[in-house]
Short mmCIF file of C-alpha atoms and ligand atoms in Angstrom, two decimals:
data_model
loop_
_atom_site.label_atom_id
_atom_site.label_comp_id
_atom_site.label_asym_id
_atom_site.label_seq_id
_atom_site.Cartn_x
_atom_site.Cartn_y
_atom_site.Cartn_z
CA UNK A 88 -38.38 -58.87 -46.31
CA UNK A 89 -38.23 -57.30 -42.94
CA UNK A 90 -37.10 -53.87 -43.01
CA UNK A 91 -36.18 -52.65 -39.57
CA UNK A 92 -37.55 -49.91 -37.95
CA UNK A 93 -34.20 -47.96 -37.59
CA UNK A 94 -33.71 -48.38 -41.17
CA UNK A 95 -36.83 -47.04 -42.34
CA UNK A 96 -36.63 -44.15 -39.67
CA UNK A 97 -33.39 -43.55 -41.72
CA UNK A 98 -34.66 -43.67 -44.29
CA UNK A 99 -37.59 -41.06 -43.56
CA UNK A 100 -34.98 -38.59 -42.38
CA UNK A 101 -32.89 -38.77 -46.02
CA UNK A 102 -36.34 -37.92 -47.48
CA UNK A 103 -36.94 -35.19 -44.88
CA UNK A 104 -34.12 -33.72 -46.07
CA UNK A 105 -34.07 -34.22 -49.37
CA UNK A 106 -37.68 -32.74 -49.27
CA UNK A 107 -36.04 -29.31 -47.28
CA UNK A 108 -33.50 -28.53 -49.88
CA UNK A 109 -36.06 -28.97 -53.03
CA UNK A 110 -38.31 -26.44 -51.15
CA UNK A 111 -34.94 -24.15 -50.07
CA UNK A 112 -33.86 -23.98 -53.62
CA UNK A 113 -36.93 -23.07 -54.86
CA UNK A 114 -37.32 -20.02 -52.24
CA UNK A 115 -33.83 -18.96 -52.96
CA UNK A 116 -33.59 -18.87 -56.47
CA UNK A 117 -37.39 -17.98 -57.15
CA UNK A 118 -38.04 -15.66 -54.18
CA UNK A 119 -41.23 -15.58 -52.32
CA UNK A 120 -43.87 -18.42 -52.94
CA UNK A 121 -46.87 -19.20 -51.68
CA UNK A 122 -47.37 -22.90 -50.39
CA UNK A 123 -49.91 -23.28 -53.41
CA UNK A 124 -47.00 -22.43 -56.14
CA UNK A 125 -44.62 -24.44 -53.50
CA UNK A 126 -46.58 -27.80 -53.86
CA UNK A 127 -47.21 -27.16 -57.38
CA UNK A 128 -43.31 -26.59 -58.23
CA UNK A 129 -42.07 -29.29 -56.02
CA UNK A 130 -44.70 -32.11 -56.44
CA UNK A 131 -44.82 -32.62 -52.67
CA UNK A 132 -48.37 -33.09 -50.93
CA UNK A 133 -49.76 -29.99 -48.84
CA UNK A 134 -49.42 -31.47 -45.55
CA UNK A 135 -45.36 -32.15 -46.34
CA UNK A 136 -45.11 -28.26 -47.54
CA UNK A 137 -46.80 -27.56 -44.51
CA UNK A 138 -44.68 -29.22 -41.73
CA UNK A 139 -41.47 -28.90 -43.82
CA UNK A 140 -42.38 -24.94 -43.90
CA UNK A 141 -43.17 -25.19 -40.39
CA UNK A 142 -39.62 -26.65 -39.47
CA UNK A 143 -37.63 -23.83 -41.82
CA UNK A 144 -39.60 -20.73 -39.97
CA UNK A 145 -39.32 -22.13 -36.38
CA UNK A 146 -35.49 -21.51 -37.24
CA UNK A 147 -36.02 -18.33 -38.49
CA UNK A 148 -35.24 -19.08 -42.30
CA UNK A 149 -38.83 -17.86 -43.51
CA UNK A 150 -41.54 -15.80 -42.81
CA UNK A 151 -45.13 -16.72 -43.52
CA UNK A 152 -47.24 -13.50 -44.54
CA UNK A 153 -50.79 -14.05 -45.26
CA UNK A 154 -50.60 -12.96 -48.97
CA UNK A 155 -53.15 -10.05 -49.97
CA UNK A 156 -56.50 -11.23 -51.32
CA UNK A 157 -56.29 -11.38 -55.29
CA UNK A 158 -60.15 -11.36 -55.71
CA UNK A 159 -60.37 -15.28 -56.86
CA UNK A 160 -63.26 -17.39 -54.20
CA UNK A 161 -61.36 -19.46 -51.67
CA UNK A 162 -58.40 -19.12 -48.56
CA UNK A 163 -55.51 -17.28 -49.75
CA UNK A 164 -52.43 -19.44 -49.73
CA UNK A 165 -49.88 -17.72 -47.38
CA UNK A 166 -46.89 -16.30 -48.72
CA UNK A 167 -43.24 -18.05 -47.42
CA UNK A 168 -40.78 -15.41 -48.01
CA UNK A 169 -37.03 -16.51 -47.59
CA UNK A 170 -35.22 -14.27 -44.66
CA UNK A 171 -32.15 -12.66 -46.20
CA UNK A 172 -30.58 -11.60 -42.39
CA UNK A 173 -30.82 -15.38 -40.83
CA UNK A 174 -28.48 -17.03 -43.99
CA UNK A 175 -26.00 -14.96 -45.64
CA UNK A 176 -22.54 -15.45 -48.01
CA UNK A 177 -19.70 -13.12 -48.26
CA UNK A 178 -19.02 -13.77 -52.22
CA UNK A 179 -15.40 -11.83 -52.89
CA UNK A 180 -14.03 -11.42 -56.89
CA UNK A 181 -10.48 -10.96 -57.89
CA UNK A 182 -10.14 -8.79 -60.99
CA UNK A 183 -7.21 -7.88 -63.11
CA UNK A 184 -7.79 -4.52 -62.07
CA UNK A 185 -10.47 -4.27 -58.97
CA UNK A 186 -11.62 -6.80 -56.00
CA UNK A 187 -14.65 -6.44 -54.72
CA UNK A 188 -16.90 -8.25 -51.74
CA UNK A 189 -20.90 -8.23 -51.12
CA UNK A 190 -23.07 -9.79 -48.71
CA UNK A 191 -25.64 -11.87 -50.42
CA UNK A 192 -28.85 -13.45 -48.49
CA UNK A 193 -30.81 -16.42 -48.62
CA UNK A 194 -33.39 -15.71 -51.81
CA UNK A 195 -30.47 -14.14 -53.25
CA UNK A 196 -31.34 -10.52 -52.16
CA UNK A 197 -27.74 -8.54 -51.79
CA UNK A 198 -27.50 -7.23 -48.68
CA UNK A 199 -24.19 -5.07 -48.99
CA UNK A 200 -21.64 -4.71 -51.65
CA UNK A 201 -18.41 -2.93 -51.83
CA UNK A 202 -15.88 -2.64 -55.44
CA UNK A 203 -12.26 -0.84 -55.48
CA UNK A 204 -9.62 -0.20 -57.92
CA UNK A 205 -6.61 -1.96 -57.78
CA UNK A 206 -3.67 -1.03 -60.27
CA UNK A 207 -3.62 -3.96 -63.06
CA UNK A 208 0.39 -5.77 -62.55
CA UNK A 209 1.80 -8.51 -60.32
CA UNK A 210 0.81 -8.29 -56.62
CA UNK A 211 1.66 -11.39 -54.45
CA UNK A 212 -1.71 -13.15 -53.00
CA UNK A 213 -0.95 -12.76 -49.84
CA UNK A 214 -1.25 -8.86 -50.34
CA UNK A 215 -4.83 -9.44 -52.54
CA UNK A 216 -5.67 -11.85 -49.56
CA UNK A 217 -5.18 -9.03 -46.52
CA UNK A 218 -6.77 -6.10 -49.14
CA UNK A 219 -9.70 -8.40 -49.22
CA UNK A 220 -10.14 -9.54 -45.42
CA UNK A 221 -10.16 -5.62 -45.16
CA UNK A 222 -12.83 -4.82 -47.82
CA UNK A 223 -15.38 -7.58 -46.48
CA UNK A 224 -14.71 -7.62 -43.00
CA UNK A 225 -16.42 -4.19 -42.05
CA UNK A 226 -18.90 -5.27 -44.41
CA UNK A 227 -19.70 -8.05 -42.12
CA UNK A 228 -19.28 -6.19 -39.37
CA UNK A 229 -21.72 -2.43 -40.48
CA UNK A 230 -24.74 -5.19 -41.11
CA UNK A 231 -24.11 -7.19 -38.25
CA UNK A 232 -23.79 -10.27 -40.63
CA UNK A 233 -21.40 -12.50 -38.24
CA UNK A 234 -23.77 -14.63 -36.66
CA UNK A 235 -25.59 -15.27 -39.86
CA UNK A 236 -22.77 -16.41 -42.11
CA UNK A 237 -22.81 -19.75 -43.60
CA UNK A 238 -20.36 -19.55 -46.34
CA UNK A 239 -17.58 -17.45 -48.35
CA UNK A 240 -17.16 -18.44 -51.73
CA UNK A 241 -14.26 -16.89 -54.44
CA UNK A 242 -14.17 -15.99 -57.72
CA UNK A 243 -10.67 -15.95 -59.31
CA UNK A 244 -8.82 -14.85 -62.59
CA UNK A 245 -7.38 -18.12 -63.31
CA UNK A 246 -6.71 -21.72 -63.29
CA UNK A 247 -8.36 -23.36 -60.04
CA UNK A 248 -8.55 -26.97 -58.65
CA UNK A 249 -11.82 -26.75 -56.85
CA UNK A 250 -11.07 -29.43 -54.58
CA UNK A 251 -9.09 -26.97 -52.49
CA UNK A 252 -9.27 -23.70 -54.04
CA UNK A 253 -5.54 -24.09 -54.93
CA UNK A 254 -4.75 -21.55 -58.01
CA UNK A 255 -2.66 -23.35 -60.59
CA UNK A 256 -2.03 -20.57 -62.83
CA UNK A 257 -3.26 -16.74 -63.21
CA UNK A 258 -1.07 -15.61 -66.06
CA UNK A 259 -2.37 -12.32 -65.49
CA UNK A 260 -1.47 -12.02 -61.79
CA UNK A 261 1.92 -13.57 -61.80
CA UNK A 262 0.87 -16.22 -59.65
CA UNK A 263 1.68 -19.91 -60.01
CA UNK A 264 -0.08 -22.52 -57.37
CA UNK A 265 -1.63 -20.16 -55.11
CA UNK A 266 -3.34 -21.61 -52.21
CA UNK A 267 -6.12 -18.83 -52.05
CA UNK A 268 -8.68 -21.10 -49.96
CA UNK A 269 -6.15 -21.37 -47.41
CA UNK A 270 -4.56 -17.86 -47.22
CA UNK A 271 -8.31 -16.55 -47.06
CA UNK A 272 -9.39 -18.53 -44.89
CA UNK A 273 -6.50 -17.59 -42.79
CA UNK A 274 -7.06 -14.10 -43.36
CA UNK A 275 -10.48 -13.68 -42.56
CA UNK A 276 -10.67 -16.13 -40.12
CA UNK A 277 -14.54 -16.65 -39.56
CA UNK A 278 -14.32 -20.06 -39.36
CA UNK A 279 -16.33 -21.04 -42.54
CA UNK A 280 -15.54 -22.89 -44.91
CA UNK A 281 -13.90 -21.06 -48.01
CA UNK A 282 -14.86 -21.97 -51.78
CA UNK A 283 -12.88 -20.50 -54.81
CA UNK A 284 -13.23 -20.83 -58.29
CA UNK A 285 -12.51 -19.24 -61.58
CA UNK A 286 -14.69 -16.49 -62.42
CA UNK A 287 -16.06 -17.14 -65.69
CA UNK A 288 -17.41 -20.34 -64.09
CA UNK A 289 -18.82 -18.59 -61.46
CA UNK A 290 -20.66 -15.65 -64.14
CA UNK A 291 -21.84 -18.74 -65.93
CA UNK A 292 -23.79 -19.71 -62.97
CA UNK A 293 -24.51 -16.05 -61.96
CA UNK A 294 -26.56 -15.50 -65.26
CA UNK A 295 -27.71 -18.75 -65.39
CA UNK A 296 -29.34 -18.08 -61.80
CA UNK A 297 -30.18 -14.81 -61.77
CA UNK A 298 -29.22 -13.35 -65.14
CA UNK A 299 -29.55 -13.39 -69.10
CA UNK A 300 -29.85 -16.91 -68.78
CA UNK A 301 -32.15 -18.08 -66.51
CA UNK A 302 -34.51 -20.78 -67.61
CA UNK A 303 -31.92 -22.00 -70.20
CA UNK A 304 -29.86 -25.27 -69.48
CA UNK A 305 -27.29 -25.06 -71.99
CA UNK A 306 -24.87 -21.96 -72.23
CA UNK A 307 -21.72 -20.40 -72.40
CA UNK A 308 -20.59 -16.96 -70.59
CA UNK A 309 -17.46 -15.60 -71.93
CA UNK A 310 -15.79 -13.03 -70.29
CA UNK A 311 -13.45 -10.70 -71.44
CA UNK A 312 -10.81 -8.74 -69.64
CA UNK A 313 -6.86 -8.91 -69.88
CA UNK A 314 -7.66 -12.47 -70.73
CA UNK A 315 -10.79 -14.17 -72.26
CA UNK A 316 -12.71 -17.07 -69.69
CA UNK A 317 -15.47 -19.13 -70.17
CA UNK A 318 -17.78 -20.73 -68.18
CA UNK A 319 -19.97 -23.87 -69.57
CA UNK A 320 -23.24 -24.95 -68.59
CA UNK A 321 -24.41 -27.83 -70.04
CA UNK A 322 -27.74 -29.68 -69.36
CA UNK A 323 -28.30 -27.37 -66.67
CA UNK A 324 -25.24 -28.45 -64.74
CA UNK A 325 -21.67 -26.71 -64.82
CA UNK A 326 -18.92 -28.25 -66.97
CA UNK A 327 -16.17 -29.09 -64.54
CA UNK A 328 -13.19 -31.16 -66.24
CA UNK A 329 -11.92 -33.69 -63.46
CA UNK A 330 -10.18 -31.10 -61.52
CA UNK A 331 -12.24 -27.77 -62.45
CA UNK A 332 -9.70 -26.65 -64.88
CA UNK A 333 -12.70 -26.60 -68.16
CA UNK A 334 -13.58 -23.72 -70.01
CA UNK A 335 -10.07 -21.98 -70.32
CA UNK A 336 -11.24 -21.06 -73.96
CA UNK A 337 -9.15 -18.29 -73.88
CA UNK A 338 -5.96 -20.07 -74.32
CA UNK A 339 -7.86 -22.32 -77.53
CA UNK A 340 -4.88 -22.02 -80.72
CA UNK A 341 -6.91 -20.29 -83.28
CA UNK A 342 -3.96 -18.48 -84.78
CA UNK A 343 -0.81 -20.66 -85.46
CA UNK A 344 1.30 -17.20 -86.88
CA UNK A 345 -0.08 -15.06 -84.19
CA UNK A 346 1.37 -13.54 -80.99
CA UNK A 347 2.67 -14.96 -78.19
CA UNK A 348 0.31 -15.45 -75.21
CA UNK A 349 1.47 -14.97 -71.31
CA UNK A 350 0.41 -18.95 -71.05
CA UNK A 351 3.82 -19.74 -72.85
CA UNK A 352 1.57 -20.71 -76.17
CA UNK A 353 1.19 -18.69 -79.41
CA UNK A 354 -1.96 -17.64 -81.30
CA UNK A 355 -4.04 -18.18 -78.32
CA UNK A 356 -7.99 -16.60 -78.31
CA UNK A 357 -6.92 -13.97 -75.88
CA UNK A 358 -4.31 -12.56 -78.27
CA UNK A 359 -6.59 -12.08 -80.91
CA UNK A 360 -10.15 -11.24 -78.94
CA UNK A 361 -8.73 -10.11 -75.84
CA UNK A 362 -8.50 -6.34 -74.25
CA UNK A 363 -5.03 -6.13 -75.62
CA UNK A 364 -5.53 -7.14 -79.23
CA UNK A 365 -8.32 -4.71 -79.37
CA UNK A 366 -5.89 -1.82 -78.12
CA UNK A 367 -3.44 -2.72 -80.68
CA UNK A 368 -5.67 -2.53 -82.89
CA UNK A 369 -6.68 1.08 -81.93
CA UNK A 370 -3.14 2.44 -81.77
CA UNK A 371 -2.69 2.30 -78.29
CA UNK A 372 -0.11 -0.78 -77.97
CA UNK A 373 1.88 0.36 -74.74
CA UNK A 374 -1.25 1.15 -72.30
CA UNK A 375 -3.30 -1.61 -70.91
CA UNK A 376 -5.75 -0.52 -68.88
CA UNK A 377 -9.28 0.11 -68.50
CA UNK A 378 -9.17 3.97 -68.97
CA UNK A 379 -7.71 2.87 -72.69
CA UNK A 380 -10.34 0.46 -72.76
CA UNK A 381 -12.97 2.90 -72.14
CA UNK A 382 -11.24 5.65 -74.54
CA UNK A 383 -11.60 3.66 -77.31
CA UNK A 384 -15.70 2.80 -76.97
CA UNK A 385 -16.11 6.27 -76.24
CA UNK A 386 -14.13 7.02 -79.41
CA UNK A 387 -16.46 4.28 -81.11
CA UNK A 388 -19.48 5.81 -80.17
CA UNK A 389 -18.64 8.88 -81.49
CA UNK A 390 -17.93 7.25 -84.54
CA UNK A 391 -14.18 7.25 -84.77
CA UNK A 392 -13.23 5.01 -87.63
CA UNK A 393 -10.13 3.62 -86.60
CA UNK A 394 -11.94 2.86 -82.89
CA UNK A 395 -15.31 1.08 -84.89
CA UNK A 396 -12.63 -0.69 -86.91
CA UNK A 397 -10.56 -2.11 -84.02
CA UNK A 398 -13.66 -3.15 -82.62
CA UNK A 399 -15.02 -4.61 -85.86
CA UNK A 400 -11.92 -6.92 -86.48
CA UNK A 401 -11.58 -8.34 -82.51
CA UNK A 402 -15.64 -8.76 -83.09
CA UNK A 403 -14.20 -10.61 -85.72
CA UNK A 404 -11.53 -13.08 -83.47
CA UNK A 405 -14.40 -13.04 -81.38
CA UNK A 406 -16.59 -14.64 -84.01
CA UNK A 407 -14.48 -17.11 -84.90
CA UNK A 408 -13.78 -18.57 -81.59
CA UNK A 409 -17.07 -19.19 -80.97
CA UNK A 410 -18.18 -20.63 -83.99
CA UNK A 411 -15.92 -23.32 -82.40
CA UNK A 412 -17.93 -23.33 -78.89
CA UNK A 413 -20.95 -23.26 -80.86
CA UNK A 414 -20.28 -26.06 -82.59
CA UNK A 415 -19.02 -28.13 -79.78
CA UNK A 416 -21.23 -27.41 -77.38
CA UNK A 417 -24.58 -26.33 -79.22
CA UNK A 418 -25.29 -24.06 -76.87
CA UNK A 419 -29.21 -22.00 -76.77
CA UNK A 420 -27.31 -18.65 -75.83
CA UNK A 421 -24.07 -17.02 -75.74
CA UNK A 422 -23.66 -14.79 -73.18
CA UNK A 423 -21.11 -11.83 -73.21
CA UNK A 424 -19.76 -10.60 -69.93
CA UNK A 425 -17.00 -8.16 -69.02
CA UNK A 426 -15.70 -5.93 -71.69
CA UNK A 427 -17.53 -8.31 -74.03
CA UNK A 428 -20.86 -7.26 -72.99
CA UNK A 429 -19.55 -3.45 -73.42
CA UNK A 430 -18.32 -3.92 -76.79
CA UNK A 431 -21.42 -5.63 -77.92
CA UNK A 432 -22.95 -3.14 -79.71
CA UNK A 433 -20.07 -2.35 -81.93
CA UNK A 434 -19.31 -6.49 -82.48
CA UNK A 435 -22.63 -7.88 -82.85
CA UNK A 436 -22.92 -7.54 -86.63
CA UNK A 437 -19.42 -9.41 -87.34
CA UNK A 438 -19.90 -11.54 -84.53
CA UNK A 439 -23.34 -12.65 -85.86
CA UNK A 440 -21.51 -12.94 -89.87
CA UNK A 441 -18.50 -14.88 -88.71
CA UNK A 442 -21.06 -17.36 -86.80
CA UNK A 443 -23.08 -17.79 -90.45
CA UNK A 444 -20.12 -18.58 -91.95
CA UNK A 445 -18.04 -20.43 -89.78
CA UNK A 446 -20.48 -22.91 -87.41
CA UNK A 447 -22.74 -25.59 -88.28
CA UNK A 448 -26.23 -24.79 -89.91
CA UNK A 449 -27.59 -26.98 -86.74
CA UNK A 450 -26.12 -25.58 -84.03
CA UNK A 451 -26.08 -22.03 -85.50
CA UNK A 452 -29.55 -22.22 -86.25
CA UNK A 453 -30.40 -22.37 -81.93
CA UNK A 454 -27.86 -20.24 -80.79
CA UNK A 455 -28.28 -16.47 -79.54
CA UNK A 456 -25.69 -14.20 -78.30
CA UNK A 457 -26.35 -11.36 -76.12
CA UNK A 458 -24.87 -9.41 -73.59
CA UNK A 459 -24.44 -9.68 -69.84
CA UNK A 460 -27.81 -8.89 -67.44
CA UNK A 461 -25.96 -8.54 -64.14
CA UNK A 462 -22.84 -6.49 -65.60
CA UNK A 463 -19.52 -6.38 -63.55
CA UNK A 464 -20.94 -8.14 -60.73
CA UNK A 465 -22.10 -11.25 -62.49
CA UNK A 466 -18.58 -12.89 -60.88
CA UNK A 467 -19.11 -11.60 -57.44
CA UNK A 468 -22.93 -12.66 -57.85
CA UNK A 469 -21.47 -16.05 -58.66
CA UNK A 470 -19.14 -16.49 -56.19
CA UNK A 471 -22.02 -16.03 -53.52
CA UNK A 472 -24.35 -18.59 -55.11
CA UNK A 473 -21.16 -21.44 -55.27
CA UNK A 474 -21.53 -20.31 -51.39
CA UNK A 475 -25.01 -21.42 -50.52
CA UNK A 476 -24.92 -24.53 -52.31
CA UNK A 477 -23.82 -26.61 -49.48
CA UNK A 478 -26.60 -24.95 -47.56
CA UNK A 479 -29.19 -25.83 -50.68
CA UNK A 480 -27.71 -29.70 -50.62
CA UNK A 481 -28.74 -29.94 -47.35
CA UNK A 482 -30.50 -26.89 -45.35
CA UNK A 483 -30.90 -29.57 -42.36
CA UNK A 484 -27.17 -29.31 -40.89
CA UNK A 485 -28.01 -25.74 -40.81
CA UNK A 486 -31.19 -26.19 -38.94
CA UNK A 487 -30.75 -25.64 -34.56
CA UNK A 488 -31.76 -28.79 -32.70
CA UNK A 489 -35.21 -26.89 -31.73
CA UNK A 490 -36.67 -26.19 -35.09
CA UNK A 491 -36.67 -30.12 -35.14
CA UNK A 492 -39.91 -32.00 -35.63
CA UNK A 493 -40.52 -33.67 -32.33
CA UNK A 494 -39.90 -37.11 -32.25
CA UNK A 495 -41.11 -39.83 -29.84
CA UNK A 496 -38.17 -41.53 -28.18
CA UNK A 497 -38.85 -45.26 -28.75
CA UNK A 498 -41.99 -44.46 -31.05
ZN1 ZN B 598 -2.53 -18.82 -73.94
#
């Protein structure tokens, strides 16, 4: 077989870049590595580290620092540190009741990030769209970030096609096929490519990056708010569905004589587990907002009993809800996000007994549930990283023509 030299120059350059993103990913998700821990996590030689390495800071993506002697015999292995300011994402959240925007660099470091209020009720998108362009565009513009973006990516309350970042269905924003991708784009008009998706996919793979749940390849984030999401990582790769529409765990029938449910359904997880449920349960039916929210955990930690016992039978809903995920998905942990991971403390102990009654002895046995590491932002954290992954696939197309290797012209 004669393989032509065009084809195996080809075929260099889809290793080449292959090689680029393994060494990318690394420095983004694990921070600064030597090239000693570099060839040792990716498996490729020295020399490769070293030209590869040599490519990524002739553009300006990393710095090589000659890392501080550690008193072991030999040369010190220089230290490549990603550069936050030459790759950044805008990652923007919508909330029931806040949006919020940050900057996030290459290696993950958070440059700038910005969180308002918003009254919870219907407000058309292309109101949330202009209120957003206007909370991350002087964000961009105080840290000079313009040049340097490579991405915006979205995290929404709702049901999204990720194809296009069309909303199908947020139940608790009124809106009914959105096109968010588009009107954002349109709005901020940076001329980047805009990725949206729902937000307890996206705190999924914040905590499974950055968070609780790094290191583990099989969980489930739930967050609660109005409603109750749920992001699923399985085998260390997100659970889709063939459009993007998986995880919407909060609409699961686990109560056939329960309430009705703004989906159109009855009984649904959210009306049993969900902010509301636990306010009817505390007395405080008409409000439904997060100053009620936080009225009744203060009232739980002073030990109000009709507070811990509101708490105590949505830990309950809670429970049983995910002794279903638990058994279908046999997740390691369970992590709680949003008003989950507040409540936590109060809803551990029925949360734990439903689980020991309710799921399999197998998959009970491995799972843990704990609460959220990264807190409110683990969405907006999220939405950032869904931003750079085009750049990890394939750091190359980002790379200017000069930080090229040099190449003979008829070699
Ligand atoms: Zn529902």
């Amino acid at each position: 077989v004669v393989v032509s030299r065009e084809a195996s120059g080809q075929r260099s350059e889809t290793v080449r870049r292959a090689n680029l993103s393994t060494i990318v990913r690394e420095l983004h998700l694990r921070g600064p590595l030597s090239r000693s821990e570099l060839v040792g996590s990716t498996g490729l030689t020295r020399g490769a580290i070293r030209g590869l390495i040599g490519e990524l800071a002739a553009d300006g993506l990393v710095r090589e620092e000659r890392s501080a002697p550690i008193g072991t015999p030999g040369r010190p292995s220089p230290l490549v540190r990603p550069r936050p300011e030459r790759a950044a994402v805008l990652g923007l959240d919508i909330a029931v009741d806040s949006i919020g925007a940050a900057l996030v660099g290459f290696g993950g470091h958070v440059i700038d990030h910005v969180r308002v209020d918003r009254a919870r009720g219907h407000l058309r998108a292309e109101r949330i769209a202009a209120d957003l362009a206007r909370l991350a565009l002087p964000l961009i513009e105080r840290n000079d970030a313009r040049a340097s973006l490579i991405g915006v990516g979205v995290a929404m309350v709702g049901v999204v096609r990720l194809s296009d970042g069309l909303v199908r269905l947020a139940p608790n924003l009124g809106w009914q096929d959105v096109p968010l991708g588009e009107l954002l784009a349109g709005r901020l008009n940076l001329g980047l490519p805009v990725t949206v998706a729902n937000e307890a996919d996206l705190g999924a793979l914040a905590e499974h990056r950055r968070g609780a749940a790094v290191g583990v390849d099989d969980l489930i984030y739930l967050s609660g708010e109005v409603g109750v999401g749920g992001g699923v990582i399985v085998d260390g790769q997100p659970l889709t569905g063939a459009a993007g529409y998986a995880g919407e765990v909060g609409h699961m029938p686990v109560n056939p004589v329960g309430a009705s449910c703004r989906c159109g359904s009855i009984g649904c997880w959210e009306t049993e587990a969900g902010e509301r449920a636990l306010l009817r349960r505390a007395g405080r039916s008409g409000s439904s907002d997060r100053a009620a929210v936080d009225a009744v955990l203060a009232q739980a930690e002073g030990g109000v009993p009709k507070a811990l016992a509101a708490l105590r039978e949505t830990g309950t809903w809670l429970g049983i809800g995910l002794a279903g995920l638990v058994n279908l998905f046999n997740p390691s942990l369970v992590v709680l996000g949003g008003v989950f991971g507040r409540m936590a403390p109060f809803v551990a102990g029925e949360v734990e007994a439903v689980l020991d009654q309710r799921a399999l002895r197998g998959p009970r046995d491995v799972v843990r549930v704990i609460p959220t590491r990264l807190g409110a932002d683990a969405t907006l954290i999220g939405a950032a990283e869904s931003a750079f992954e085009p750049f990890l696939v394939d750091p190359a197309a980002w790379l200017s023509p000069r930080a090229r290797p040099l190449r003979l012209a008829s070699a």
